[in-house]
Tab-separated table of C-alpha atoms and ligand atoms in Angstrom:
chain	number	residue	atom	x	y	z
A	1	MET	CA	114.153	-72.658	56.643
A	2	GLY	CA	114.079	-75.224	59.391
A	3	THR	CA	113.166	-78.849	59.145
A	4	ARG	CA	109.687	-79.539	60.436
A	5	VAL	CA	108.543	-83.090	60.860
A	6	PRO	CA	104.909	-83.361	61.942
A	7	ALA	CA	104.408	-86.027	64.549
A	8	ARG	CA	101.739	-87.691	62.428
A	9	SER	CA	100.973	-87.036	58.825
A	10	ALA	CA	100.462	-88.935	55.623
A	11	GLY	CA	103.652	-90.488	54.299
A	12	HIS	CA	105.343	-90.466	57.674
A	13	ASP	CA	105.969	-93.337	60.019
A	14	PRO	CA	102.857	-94.021	62.092
A	15	PRO	CA	103.026	-94.252	65.887
A	16	ALA	CA	104.410	-97.548	67.174
A	17	SER	CA	101.243	-98.416	69.020
A	18	ARG	CA	98.233	-96.739	70.492
A	19	SER	CA	99.840	-96.409	73.889
A	20	ASP	CA	102.904	-94.802	72.309
A	21	ALA	CA	100.867	-92.272	70.355
A	22	LYS	CA	101.679	-88.620	70.792
A	23	ILE	CA	100.910	-86.822	73.984
A	24	SER	CA	99.306	-83.393	74.084
A	25	PRO	CA	101.681	-80.487	74.398
A	26	THR	CA	101.963	-79.688	78.046
A	27	ASP	CA	101.501	-76.208	79.350
A	28	THR	CA	104.576	-76.507	81.517
A	29	CYS	CA	107.074	-77.266	78.755
A	30	LEU	CA	107.580	-76.069	75.207
A	31	GLN	CA	110.170	-75.594	72.484
A	32	GLN	CA	111.373	-72.067	71.856
A	33	CYS	CA	113.619	-70.462	69.251
A	34	ILE	CA	116.918	-69.386	70.829
A	35	SER	CA	116.910	-66.116	68.911
A	36	PRO	CA	115.372	-63.437	71.152
A	37	ALA	CA	114.335	-61.528	68.019
A	38	CYS	CA	112.187	-64.486	66.954
A	39	GLY	CA	111.321	-66.320	70.162
A	40	ALA	CA	108.720	-68.490	68.381
A	41	GLN	CA	107.254	-71.236	70.546
A	42	TYR	CA	106.151	-74.750	69.639
A	43	GLY	CA	104.600	-77.623	71.515
A	44	ILE	CA	106.690	-80.573	72.590
A	45	ASP	CA	104.542	-82.851	70.455
A	46	GLU	CA	106.493	-81.723	67.405
A	47	ALA	CA	109.783	-83.171	66.172
A	48	LEU	CA	111.716	-80.068	65.214
A	49	VAL	CA	115.410	-79.585	64.653
A	50	ALA	CA	115.216	-75.875	63.789
A	51	CYS	CA	112.771	-73.030	64.192
A	52	PRO	CA	110.292	-73.268	61.290
A	53	ARG	CA	109.991	-69.499	61.313
A	54	CYS	CA	113.641	-68.362	61.272
A	55	GLY	CA	115.793	-71.498	61.018
A	56	ASN	CA	117.622	-70.996	64.317
A	57	LEU	CA	118.099	-73.667	66.960
A	58	LEU	CA	115.456	-74.500	69.544
A	59	ASP	CA	115.553	-74.850	73.324
A	60	VAL	CA	113.349	-76.938	75.561
A	61	MET	CA	111.873	-74.472	78.058
A	62	TYR	CA	110.002	-75.086	81.291
A	63	ASP	CA	107.523	-73.139	83.359
A	64	TRP	CA	109.498	-73.507	86.557
A	65	ASP	CA	106.931	-71.617	88.612
A	66	ARG	CA	104.405	-74.352	87.982
A	67	LEU	CA	106.802	-77.275	87.932
A	68	ARG	CA	108.295	-76.390	91.300
A	69	PRO	CA	111.769	-77.965	91.114
A	70	PRO	CA	113.512	-78.830	94.407
A	71	ASP	CA	114.824	-75.914	96.430
A	72	SER	CA	118.163	-77.593	97.084
A	73	LEU	CA	120.362	-79.916	95.044
A	74	THR	CA	120.743	-82.153	98.095
A	75	HIS	CA	117.171	-83.275	97.284
A	76	PHE	CA	118.659	-85.613	94.687
A	77	GLU	CA	120.676	-87.550	97.249
A	78	GLN	CA	117.610	-89.411	98.489
A	79	LYS	CA	117.172	-90.947	95.013
A	80	TRP	CA	120.100	-93.232	95.709
A	81	ASN	CA	118.121	-94.978	98.452
A	82	ARG	CA	115.550	-95.846	95.795
A	83	ARG	CA	118.000	-97.029	93.172
A	84	ARG	CA	116.206	-100.335	92.587
A	85	CYS	CA	113.814	-98.180	90.580
A	86	LEU	CA	115.440	-97.643	87.151
A	87	HIS	CA	114.550	-93.951	87.060
A	88	CYS	CA	116.349	-93.346	90.330
A	89	PHE	CA	119.277	-95.504	89.229
A	90	SER	CA	119.743	-93.729	85.877
A	91	GLY	CA	122.324	-90.952	86.034
A	92	VAL	CA	120.019	-88.984	83.732
A	93	TRP	CA	116.565	-89.549	85.185
A	94	ARG	CA	117.496	-89.245	88.827
A	95	PHE	CA	117.611	-85.547	87.930
A	96	HIS	CA	114.190	-85.714	86.290
A	97	GLU	CA	112.952	-82.594	88.091
A	98	LEU	CA	115.558	-80.585	86.121
A	99	LEU	CA	114.475	-81.933	82.704
A	100	PRO	CA	110.780	-82.647	83.254
A	101	PHE	CA	109.529	-82.724	79.672
A	102	ALA	CA	107.982	-86.186	80.012
A	103	PRO	CA	106.274	-88.046	82.839
A	104	VAL	CA	108.935	-89.991	84.677
A	105	ASP	CA	107.302	-93.345	84.003
A	106	ARG	CA	107.571	-92.708	80.236
A	107	CYS	CA	111.291	-91.912	80.330
A	108	VAL	CA	113.510	-94.363	78.469
A	109	SER	CA	116.489	-95.726	80.367
A	110	ILE	CA	118.984	-98.488	79.816
A	111	GLY	CA	120.988	-97.581	82.914
A	112	GLU	CA	122.972	-94.688	81.422
A	113	GLY	CA	124.979	-92.170	83.391
A	114	GLN	CA	126.634	-94.427	85.972
A	115	THR	CA	129.812	-92.462	85.489
A	116	LEU	CA	132.687	-91.425	87.655
A	117	LEU	CA	134.354	-88.201	88.700
A	118	HIS	CA	137.913	-89.319	89.238
A	119	LEU	CA	140.507	-87.203	91.060
A	120	SER	CA	143.734	-87.584	89.087
A	121	ASP	CA	146.861	-86.089	90.587
A	122	GLY	CA	148.878	-87.753	87.813
A	123	VAL	CA	147.065	-85.863	85.080
A	124	GLY	CA	146.946	-82.823	87.369
A	125	GLY	CA	150.749	-82.843	87.577
A	126	TYR	CA	150.979	-83.173	83.808
A	127	VAL	CA	148.782	-80.126	83.169
A	128	GLY	CA	150.398	-78.136	85.969
A	129	VAL	CA	147.794	-77.845	88.727
A	130	ARG	CA	148.315	-78.762	92.368
A	131	PRO	CA	147.306	-82.125	93.877
A	132	GLY	CA	143.596	-82.417	94.559
A	133	ARG	CA	142.647	-80.000	91.790
A	134	LEU	CA	142.229	-82.003	88.574
A	135	PHE	CA	139.207	-84.246	88.023
A	136	LEU	CA	138.334	-86.454	85.080
A	137	GLN	CA	134.616	-86.941	84.413
A	138	TYR	CA	134.744	-90.392	82.876
A	139	GLU	CA	131.798	-90.678	80.487
A	140	GLY	CA	133.343	-93.748	78.850
A	141	MET	CA	131.534	-95.770	81.524
A	142	ASN	CA	128.196	-95.308	79.777
A	143	PRO	CA	126.574	-98.401	78.232
A	144	SER	CA	127.759	-97.554	74.714
A	145	GLY	CA	131.105	-96.213	75.960
A	146	SER	CA	130.525	-92.497	75.420
A	147	PHE	CA	128.643	-89.501	76.816
A	148	LYS	CA	126.098	-89.795	74.013
A	149	ASP	CA	123.887	-92.111	76.051
A	150	ASN	CA	122.947	-89.181	78.305
A	151	GLY	CA	121.365	-87.396	75.376
A	152	MET	CA	120.081	-90.508	73.679
A	153	SER	CA	117.922	-91.530	76.639
A	154	ALA	CA	116.284	-88.086	76.485
A	155	ALA	CA	115.861	-88.044	72.695
A	156	PHE	CA	114.443	-91.562	72.824
A	157	THR	CA	111.978	-90.489	75.476
A	158	HIS	CA	110.753	-87.704	73.230
A	159	ALA	CA	110.715	-89.928	70.137
A	160	ARG	CA	108.619	-92.469	71.980
A	161	LEU	CA	106.221	-89.802	73.212
A	162	ILE	CA	105.493	-88.655	69.691
A	163	GLY	CA	105.308	-92.196	68.366
A	164	ALA	CA	108.386	-92.337	66.131
A	165	ARG	CA	109.203	-95.714	64.591
A	166	ARG	CA	112.572	-95.030	63.013
A	167	ALA	CA	115.423	-92.822	64.216
A	168	ALA	CA	118.442	-91.600	62.291
A	169	CYS	CA	121.669	-89.710	62.813
A	170	ALA	CA	124.815	-88.659	61.022
A	171	SER	CA	127.802	-89.518	63.110
A	172	THR	CA	131.537	-89.596	63.588
A	173	GLY	CA	130.748	-92.827	65.417
A	174	ASN	CA	129.592	-92.370	68.974
A	175	THR	CA	126.109	-91.023	68.295
A	176	SER	CA	125.558	-93.914	65.922
A	177	ALA	CA	126.820	-96.472	68.449
A	178	SER	CA	124.516	-95.005	71.071
A	179	LEU	CA	121.480	-94.849	68.781
A	180	ALA	CA	122.089	-98.422	67.627
A	181	LEU	CA	122.397	-99.583	71.226
A	182	TYR	CA	119.188	-97.889	72.402
A	183	CYS	CA	117.316	-99.334	69.439
A	184	SER	CA	118.585	-102.837	70.022
A	185	VAL	CA	117.953	-102.814	73.773
A	186	THR	CA	114.537	-101.133	73.779
A	187	LYS	CA	113.196	-102.322	70.395
A	188	LEU	CA	111.272	-99.057	70.279
A	189	MET	CA	112.687	-97.937	66.939
A	190	ARG	CA	114.810	-98.991	64.010
A	191	ALA	CA	118.187	-97.219	63.682
A	192	VAL	CA	119.411	-95.673	60.440
A	193	ILE	CA	122.898	-94.241	60.680
A	194	PHE	CA	124.913	-92.170	58.232
A	195	VAL	CA	128.692	-92.196	58.470
A	196	GLY	CA	131.410	-90.704	56.314
A	197	SER	CA	133.218	-93.534	54.591
A	198	GLY	CA	136.589	-94.172	56.275
A	199	LYS	CA	135.849	-91.432	58.806
A	200	ILE	CA	134.780	-93.563	61.737
A	201	ALA	CA	136.961	-95.401	64.244
A	202	TYR	CA	136.528	-99.164	64.171
A	203	GLY	CA	135.405	-99.567	67.772
A	204	LYS	CA	132.386	-97.386	66.991
A	205	LEU	CA	131.590	-98.890	63.609
A	206	SER	CA	131.759	-102.365	65.113
A	207	GLN	CA	129.133	-101.359	67.689
A	208	ALA	CA	126.680	-100.050	65.092
A	209	LEU	CA	127.078	-103.194	62.999
A	210	ASP	CA	126.821	-105.552	65.946
A	211	PHE	CA	123.706	-103.826	67.302
A	212	GLY	CA	121.991	-104.188	63.950
A	213	ALA	CA	121.683	-100.580	62.755
A	214	LEU	CA	121.069	-99.909	59.089
A	215	THR	CA	124.479	-98.399	58.357
A	216	VAL	CA	124.765	-96.044	55.393
A	217	GLN	CA	128.363	-95.204	54.520
A	218	ILE	CA	128.467	-92.217	52.231
A	219	THR	CA	131.443	-90.823	50.406
A	220	GLY	CA	132.417	-87.687	52.235
A	221	ASP	CA	132.887	-86.608	55.804
A	222	PHE	CA	130.669	-85.922	58.808
A	223	ASP	CA	129.404	-82.626	57.416
A	224	ASP	CA	128.317	-84.313	54.194
A	225	ALA	CA	126.558	-87.041	56.178
A	226	MET	CA	124.887	-84.419	58.388
A	227	ALA	CA	123.524	-82.487	55.408
A	228	ARG	CA	122.165	-85.686	53.874
A	229	VAL	CA	120.576	-87.037	57.007
A	230	LYS	CA	118.669	-83.791	57.453
A	231	GLU	CA	117.261	-84.154	53.942
A	232	VAL	CA	116.465	-87.833	54.319
A	233	THR	CA	114.775	-87.519	57.708
A	234	GLN	CA	112.616	-84.682	56.436
A	235	GLU	CA	111.698	-86.591	53.301
A	236	LEU	CA	110.856	-89.830	55.090
A	237	GLY	CA	109.606	-88.446	58.393
A	238	ILE	CA	112.302	-90.235	60.372
A	239	TYR	CA	113.111	-88.939	63.849
A	240	LEU	CA	116.533	-87.202	63.913
A	241	VAL	CA	118.651	-87.737	67.032
A	242	ASN	CA	121.644	-85.519	66.264
A	243	SER	CA	122.297	-82.767	68.766
A	244	VAL	CA	120.252	-80.277	66.715
A	245	ASN	CA	117.448	-82.119	68.492
A	246	PRO	CA	116.890	-79.982	71.611
A	247	PHE	CA	115.782	-82.955	73.719
A	248	ARG	CA	119.222	-84.572	73.299
A	249	LEU	CA	120.797	-81.641	75.060
A	250	GLU	CA	118.393	-81.911	77.989
A	251	GLY	CA	119.897	-85.330	78.714
A	252	GLN	CA	123.429	-84.000	78.359
A	253	LYS	CA	122.793	-81.371	81.034
A	254	THR	CA	122.917	-84.195	83.553
A	255	ILE	CA	126.669	-84.687	83.029
A	256	MET	CA	127.053	-81.401	84.886
A	257	PHE	CA	124.555	-82.409	87.571
A	258	ARG	CA	126.651	-85.508	88.251
A	259	VAL	CA	129.841	-83.447	88.388
A	260	LEU	CA	128.214	-81.206	90.992
A	261	GLU	CA	126.887	-84.228	92.877
A	262	ALA	CA	130.384	-85.747	93.040
A	263	LEU	CA	131.804	-82.451	94.309
A	264	GLY	CA	129.236	-82.183	97.100
A	265	TRP	CA	127.228	-79.610	95.044
A	266	GLU	CA	130.132	-77.147	95.079
A	267	PRO	CA	130.761	-75.904	91.500
A	268	PRO	CA	134.339	-76.340	90.256
A	269	ASP	CA	136.247	-73.375	88.847
A	270	TRP	CA	136.501	-74.791	85.335
A	271	ILE	CA	134.773	-77.267	83.076
A	272	VAL	CA	136.944	-78.226	80.091
A	273	VAL	CA	135.313	-80.093	77.229
A	274	PRO	CA	136.281	-81.078	73.686
A	275	GLY	CA	134.310	-79.234	71.003
A	276	GLY	CA	132.952	-80.976	67.910
A	277	ASN	CA	129.330	-80.371	67.031
A	278	LEU	CA	129.172	-78.335	70.257
A	279	GLY	CA	126.229	-80.144	71.831
A	280	ASN	CA	127.943	-80.748	75.163
A	281	SER	CA	129.218	-77.233	75.646
A	282	SER	CA	125.744	-75.911	74.753
A	283	ALA	CA	124.043	-78.304	77.167
A	284	PHE	CA	126.485	-77.507	79.975
A	285	GLY	CA	125.860	-73.782	79.551
A	286	LYS	CA	122.100	-74.325	79.720
A	287	ALA	CA	122.462	-76.534	82.787
A	288	PHE	CA	124.389	-73.921	84.742
A	289	HIS	CA	122.226	-71.065	83.518
A	290	GLU	CA	119.077	-72.845	84.681
A	291	LEU	CA	120.604	-73.876	88.012
A	292	GLN	CA	121.574	-70.295	88.650
A	293	GLN	CA	118.160	-68.955	87.679
A	294	LEU	CA	116.566	-71.491	90.013
A	295	GLY	CA	118.855	-70.380	92.838
A	296	LEU	CA	120.347	-73.870	93.112
A	297	ILE	CA	123.948	-72.683	92.627
A	298	ASP	CA	125.410	-69.315	93.458
A	299	ARG	CA	128.395	-69.479	91.114
A	300	VAL	CA	128.764	-70.680	87.515
A	301	PRO	CA	132.029	-72.441	86.557
A	302	ARG	CA	134.009	-71.095	83.644
A	303	LEU	CA	133.829	-73.143	80.464
A	304	ALA	CA	136.742	-73.985	78.160
A	305	VAL	CA	135.918	-75.593	74.828
A	306	ILE	CA	138.831	-77.290	73.087
A	307	ASN	CA	139.043	-77.818	69.330
A	308	ALA	CA	141.558	-79.960	67.506
A	309	SER	CA	143.717	-77.608	65.449
A	310	GLY	CA	142.716	-79.556	62.336
A	311	ALA	CA	139.039	-78.818	63.052
A	312	ASP	CA	139.113	-75.409	64.660
A	313	THR	CA	136.026	-73.569	63.418
A	314	LEU	CA	134.911	-72.477	66.884
A	315	TYR	CA	138.404	-71.329	67.863
A	316	GLU	CA	138.820	-69.387	64.646
A	317	LEU	CA	135.431	-67.704	64.905
A	318	VAL	CA	135.497	-66.871	68.607
A	319	GLU	CA	139.114	-66.226	69.462
A	320	LYS	CA	140.389	-64.858	66.145
A	321	ARG	CA	137.379	-63.219	64.535
A	322	GLY	CA	135.522	-62.124	67.654
A	323	LEU	CA	132.213	-63.960	67.221
A	324	ARG	CA	130.066	-63.431	70.338
A	325	TRP	CA	126.519	-64.318	71.345
A	326	ASN	CA	126.008	-60.646	71.966
A	327	GLN	CA	122.703	-61.084	73.869
A	328	GLY	CA	121.254	-63.089	70.998
A	329	ALA	CA	122.429	-60.924	68.130
A	330	PRO	CA	125.685	-62.535	66.942
A	331	THR	CA	127.319	-61.164	63.826
A	332	GLU	CA	126.200	-63.979	61.525
A	333	SER	CA	128.268	-62.572	58.638
A	334	LEU	CA	131.479	-63.595	60.473
A	335	THR	CA	130.388	-67.220	60.289
A	336	GLU	CA	129.117	-67.011	56.729
A	337	THR	CA	132.342	-65.382	55.521
A	338	TYR	CA	134.429	-68.032	57.250
A	339	TYR	CA	132.414	-70.900	55.775
A	340	ASP	CA	132.675	-69.336	52.318
A	341	GLU	CA	136.449	-69.125	52.739
A	342	MET	CA	136.615	-72.769	53.771
A	343	ASP	CA	134.613	-73.795	50.713
A	344	ARG	CA	136.612	-71.614	48.325
A	345	GLN	CA	139.905	-73.013	49.606
A	346	GLY	CA	138.521	-76.568	49.673
A	347	ARG	CA	139.584	-76.847	53.320
A	348	ARG	CA	138.155	-79.818	55.231
A	349	ALA	CA	138.588	-80.764	58.862
A	350	SER	CA	141.354	-83.286	59.487
A	351	THR	CA	142.466	-84.645	62.857
A	352	ILE	CA	143.323	-87.945	64.538
A	353	ALA	CA	140.509	-87.060	66.951
A	354	SER	CA	137.940	-88.293	64.420
A	355	ALA	CA	135.036	-87.723	66.839
A	356	ILE	CA	135.515	-83.953	66.530
A	357	GLU	CA	136.541	-83.824	62.866
A	358	ILE	CA	133.771	-81.368	61.992
A	359	ASN	CA	133.765	-78.285	59.757
A	360	ARG	CA	130.403	-76.644	60.520
A	361	PRO	CA	129.346	-77.337	64.097
A	362	VAL	CA	125.560	-77.423	64.172
A	363	ASN	CA	125.265	-75.992	67.686
A	364	LEU	CA	127.544	-73.023	67.066
A	365	ASN	CA	125.021	-70.414	68.209
A	366	LYS	CA	124.083	-72.275	71.363
A	367	CYS	CA	127.759	-72.744	72.161
A	368	ILE	CA	128.591	-69.061	71.886
A	369	ARG	CA	125.609	-68.399	74.157
A	370	ALA	CA	127.080	-70.882	76.663
A	371	LEU	CA	130.450	-69.125	76.387
A	372	GLN	CA	128.717	-65.883	77.348
A	373	TRP	CA	126.834	-67.463	80.258
A	374	CYS	CA	129.959	-69.200	81.576
A	375	ASP	CA	132.621	-66.571	80.807
A	376	GLY	CA	134.138	-69.136	78.475
A	377	VAL	CA	137.256	-69.462	76.363
A	378	VAL	CA	138.163	-71.565	73.329
A	379	ARG	CA	141.518	-73.119	72.494
A	380	GLU	CA	142.875	-75.451	69.824
A	381	VAL	CA	145.437	-78.206	70.358
A	382	SER	CA	147.493	-80.216	67.886
A	383	ASP	CA	147.194	-83.948	67.301
A	384	GLN	CA	150.592	-84.321	68.989
A	385	GLU	CA	149.302	-82.579	72.129
A	386	ILE	CA	146.105	-84.634	72.044
A	387	LEU	CA	147.939	-87.954	71.826
A	388	ASP	CA	150.473	-87.092	74.515
A	389	ALA	CA	147.619	-86.031	76.814
A	390	LYS	CA	145.762	-89.231	75.952
A	391	ALA	CA	148.808	-91.300	76.926
A	392	GLN	CA	148.935	-89.473	80.264
A	393	VAL	CA	145.256	-90.188	80.872
A	394	GLY	CA	145.822	-93.832	79.938
A	395	ALA	CA	148.813	-94.080	82.269
A	396	GLY	CA	146.395	-93.211	85.086
A	397	GLY	CA	144.220	-96.151	84.087
A	398	LEU	CA	141.073	-94.501	82.767
A	399	GLY	CA	141.862	-94.534	79.090
A	400	CYS	CA	140.005	-92.351	76.640
A	401	GLU	CA	139.726	-91.872	72.907
A	402	PRO	CA	141.703	-89.079	71.216
A	403	ALA	CA	138.913	-86.458	71.110
A	404	SER	CA	138.404	-86.740	74.861
A	405	ALA	CA	142.054	-86.035	75.570
A	406	ALA	CA	141.702	-82.645	73.879
A	407	SER	CA	140.204	-81.518	77.195
A	408	VAL	CA	143.400	-82.447	79.054
A	409	ALA	CA	145.687	-80.994	76.374
A	410	GLY	CA	143.591	-77.816	76.396
A	411	THR	CA	143.836	-77.541	80.175
A	412	LYS	CA	147.619	-77.840	79.945
A	413	ARG	CA	147.659	-74.964	77.468
A	414	LEU	CA	145.414	-72.806	79.622
A	415	VAL	CA	147.569	-73.421	82.710
A	416	GLU	CA	150.705	-72.530	80.710
A	417	GLU	CA	149.007	-69.332	79.577
A	418	GLY	CA	148.057	-68.490	83.175
A	419	VAL	CA	144.332	-68.513	82.326
A	420	ILE	CA	143.759	-71.455	84.671
A	421	GLY	CA	145.542	-71.024	87.996
A	422	PRO	CA	147.383	-73.948	89.638
A	423	ASP	CA	145.033	-73.837	92.623
A	424	GLU	CA	141.823	-73.866	90.636
A	425	ARG	CA	139.564	-76.918	90.577
A	426	VAL	CA	139.276	-78.208	87.033
A	427	VAL	CA	137.002	-80.900	85.606
A	428	CYS	CA	138.015	-82.351	82.219
A	429	ILE	CA	135.282	-84.277	80.445
A	430	LEU	CA	136.502	-87.615	79.083
A	431	THR	CA	133.813	-88.077	76.490
A	432	GLY	CA	134.596	-91.529	75.097
A	433	HIS	CA	136.179	-94.828	76.091
A	434	GLN	CA	139.721	-95.796	75.174
A	435	LEU	CA	138.585	-98.878	73.214
A	436	LYS	CA	136.608	-96.769	70.755
A	437	ASP	CA	139.736	-96.134	68.707
A	438	PRO	CA	142.426	-98.751	69.365
A	439	ASN	CA	144.256	-97.904	66.121
A	440	ALA	CA	145.288	-94.482	67.374
A	441	THR	CA	146.536	-95.940	70.655
A	442	VAL	CA	148.493	-98.803	69.105
A	443	ALA	CA	150.040	-96.507	66.495
A	444	TYR	CA	151.223	-94.170	69.278
A	445	HIS	CA	152.945	-96.963	71.204
A	446	THR	CA	154.197	-98.993	68.246
A	447	THR	CA	157.779	-99.762	67.236
A	448	ASP	CA	156.575	-100.214	63.659
A	449	GLN	CA	157.685	-97.000	61.980
A	450	LYS	CA	155.465	-97.559	58.963
A	451	MET	CA	152.360	-97.931	61.091
A	452	PHE	CA	153.335	-94.825	63.048
A	453	ASN	CA	153.823	-92.826	59.869
A	454	ASP	CA	150.641	-94.080	58.216
A	455	VAL	CA	148.392	-93.281	61.172
A	456	LEU	CA	150.125	-90.420	62.983
A	457	GLY	CA	153.209	-89.176	61.128
A	458	LYS	CA	151.077	-87.929	58.247
A	459	ARG	CA	149.163	-85.787	60.752
A	460	GLY	CA	152.261	-84.026	61.989
A	461	VAL	CA	152.802	-86.179	65.067
A	462	ARG	CA	156.584	-86.418	65.418
A	463	ARG	CA	157.472	-87.989	68.736
A	464	PRO	CA	155.262	-90.107	70.969
A	465	ALA	CA	156.664	-88.656	74.194
A	466	PHE	CA	155.012	-91.239	76.446
A	467	ALA	CA	155.108	-94.340	74.251
A	468	ASN	CA	155.120	-97.667	76.086
A	469	ARG	CA	156.767	-99.907	73.539
A	470	ALA	CA	156.153	-103.629	73.380
A	471	VAL	CA	159.363	-105.658	73.759
A	472	ALA	CA	159.958	-108.232	71.037
A	473	VAL	CA	161.774	-111.375	72.228
A	474	PRO	CA	162.418	-114.775	70.679
A	475	ASN	CA	160.447	-117.706	72.082
A	476	ASP	CA	163.289	-118.628	74.446
A	477	LEU	CA	163.087	-118.772	78.252
A	478	ASP	CA	166.512	-117.208	78.896
A	479	GLU	CA	165.857	-114.372	76.460
A	480	ILE	CA	162.437	-113.709	77.993
A	481	ILE	CA	163.884	-113.607	81.530
A	482	LYS	CA	166.701	-111.357	80.359
A	483	ALA	CA	164.205	-108.952	78.778
A	484	ILE	CA	162.043	-108.806	81.902
A	485	GLN	CA	165.083	-108.137	84.119
A	486	LEU	CA	166.281	-105.441	81.764
A	487	TYR	CA	163.003	-103.565	81.419
A	488	SER	CA	161.092	-104.039	84.671
B	1	F0G	N1	134.076	-86.447	72.165
B	1	F0G	C1	133.580	-87.554	71.602
B	1	F0G	C2	134.135	-88.882	72.022
B	1	F0G	C3	132.567	-87.464	70.628
B	1	F0G	O1	132.065	-88.565	70.076
B	1	F0G	C4	132.094	-86.195	70.242
B	1	F0G	C5	131.067	-86.038	69.223
B	1	F0G	C6	132.646	-85.079	70.875
B	1	F0G	C7	133.631	-85.240	71.821
B	1	F0G	C8	132.192	-83.720	70.552
B	1	F0G	O2	131.030	-83.426	71.248
B	1	F0G	O3	129.581	-82.593	69.448
B	1	F0G	O4	129.018	-82.256	71.834
B	1	F0G	O5	130.909	-81.021	70.782
B	1	F0G	N2	130.690	-86.946	68.466
B	1	F0G	C9	129.596	-86.843	67.512
B	1	F0G	C10	129.226	-88.197	66.971
B	1	F0G	C11	129.757	-85.795	66.508
B	1	F0G	O6	128.702	-88.273	65.846
B	1	F0G	O7	129.406	-89.184	67.656
B	1	F0G	P1	130.075	-82.246	70.799
C-alpha cells in the first residue's frame, strides 16, 4: 500500500502559519495514479508518494483545456525581459505555464536553473560525433551544485502550499544538499536527511552539515535509507522530497525546456542522462510527452539512460530481461524476480559514481514509460569508462562528478555501436558539479599508487588514461624552472 500523509491531522506537523495553510484542490490540477488500470485521482492538497489504492506512482496532471498554455514555445522568450522578477529569472518558474500547479506568486525560488547548454567539440570528438553535435547541459551551475534544485523548488512550493513544517529525504548526497540549502535559505521548513554511512561524497555531506540539516547517518546504503525515510515520514507526518514525490518531477521537466530554449526550440536527436533513482529520465519523458500533446514540439528526442555497471538494475531489466511499459501493463514479475535474485545472492550496488549507487530505483515504472514515449535505450558503463569520460569533460573546463560523466561514457558506447550517428545532435546531462566528489578526481590524477588502489583500483579501474599528474619538485629555483621547461 502507498504512503498517505494527510495535509493536516492529529499527530502531524501543523501548518507553518495561517497564510501557509493548505489551499483547496484546484479543478485544473490533480494527482493521478500512473497505472491506467487504476487511474485513481487525488487532490493536490494531499502529500502522497504512492497511490493509496494500488501503490503505484503518481503523476501531476493538468486540465490543459482550461489552463490554456501558450501556443508557441517562443512565448517564454519574453520572460527574459522581466528577469528582475524572481519568477521570470528562475530557470524553473519562467516555464510556469507548463507546470502550473500553484499560483506563480506562491512558487518558491532561490534562483535555480540558471544553467548552461555548452557546445563541446572536445567531448564530441571523444565520443565520436562531428563538430557542432555534442552539447553538455551543465546542471552543476545550480545553487547547490546539482540538478536537484529544479525539483526541490517545485517540491518546496507544494510543501509550502499544504503547510508542511519539516521535510525529509534519503539521499546519495545531492538531494540532501539541495533540501538543506532550500531550508536554510527560505526558513520555510526544517531539513531531516538520511544518508547511508560512508556512502556519500564529502562535498555533498559538507553542504548538508554546513546548511544545518539534521543529518541521520544510518548503517547501510541508499536503499536502506530510502526504506527507512518512507517509514519515518509516514509515522511523523514529515513531508518527503525524494523523487517519488510527483511535484519534484514537475520541476525537473524544466531541464528539458531549457535545453530546447538553448537550441532555439528545435529538439535534439538524443538526450543522454545518467540513471539512478530514475527521476530525471521520468521527468524528461513527461516533459516531451506533454509538449507533444500540446502541439508545442513536432518531434520527441530519443532518450538514453545510462547505468553504472555496478548499479545496473534498469539495464538488466530493460535490455536483458525485456521489461517494457507495455501501455501501462508492465510484467511486474520480471522486476520482482530480479529483486529476489539480488536479495538471495546478497548483491548490492557498488560504483565510484556514488550518486547512482542504487539497487531498486523508485521511479522504475515511470522510467520505462518514458523509454516508450521517447523510443529510449539503456546502457551500462564501467567505472573506468565513467572516470575517463569525466576527465575528458574536465579537460574542457566544465567539470562534473562521476555519475554525470556516465552520460558521456554512455554516448561513446552508443556511437561505437552505431545507435547514435556521428551527425546526430546529442545533449548529455551533466547532473552534478565537479567539486561534489573531489576524492574521485584526485585519486584519478594521483601519483600515489596506494591512494589510486584504495579509491579506484579496488573498483576495477586499471589505467587512468587521461591523468594529469602533479609534478613533485624540491623547493629549489633551478629544479622548479627545469621541471616547468620539461613539462610545459
Ligand atoms: N546524477 C547525480 C549527480 C545525482 O545526484 C543523481 C541522483 C543522479 C545522477 C541520478 O538521477 O535519480 O534522477 O536517476 N541522486 C540522488 C540523490 C539519488 O540522493 O542525490 P535520478
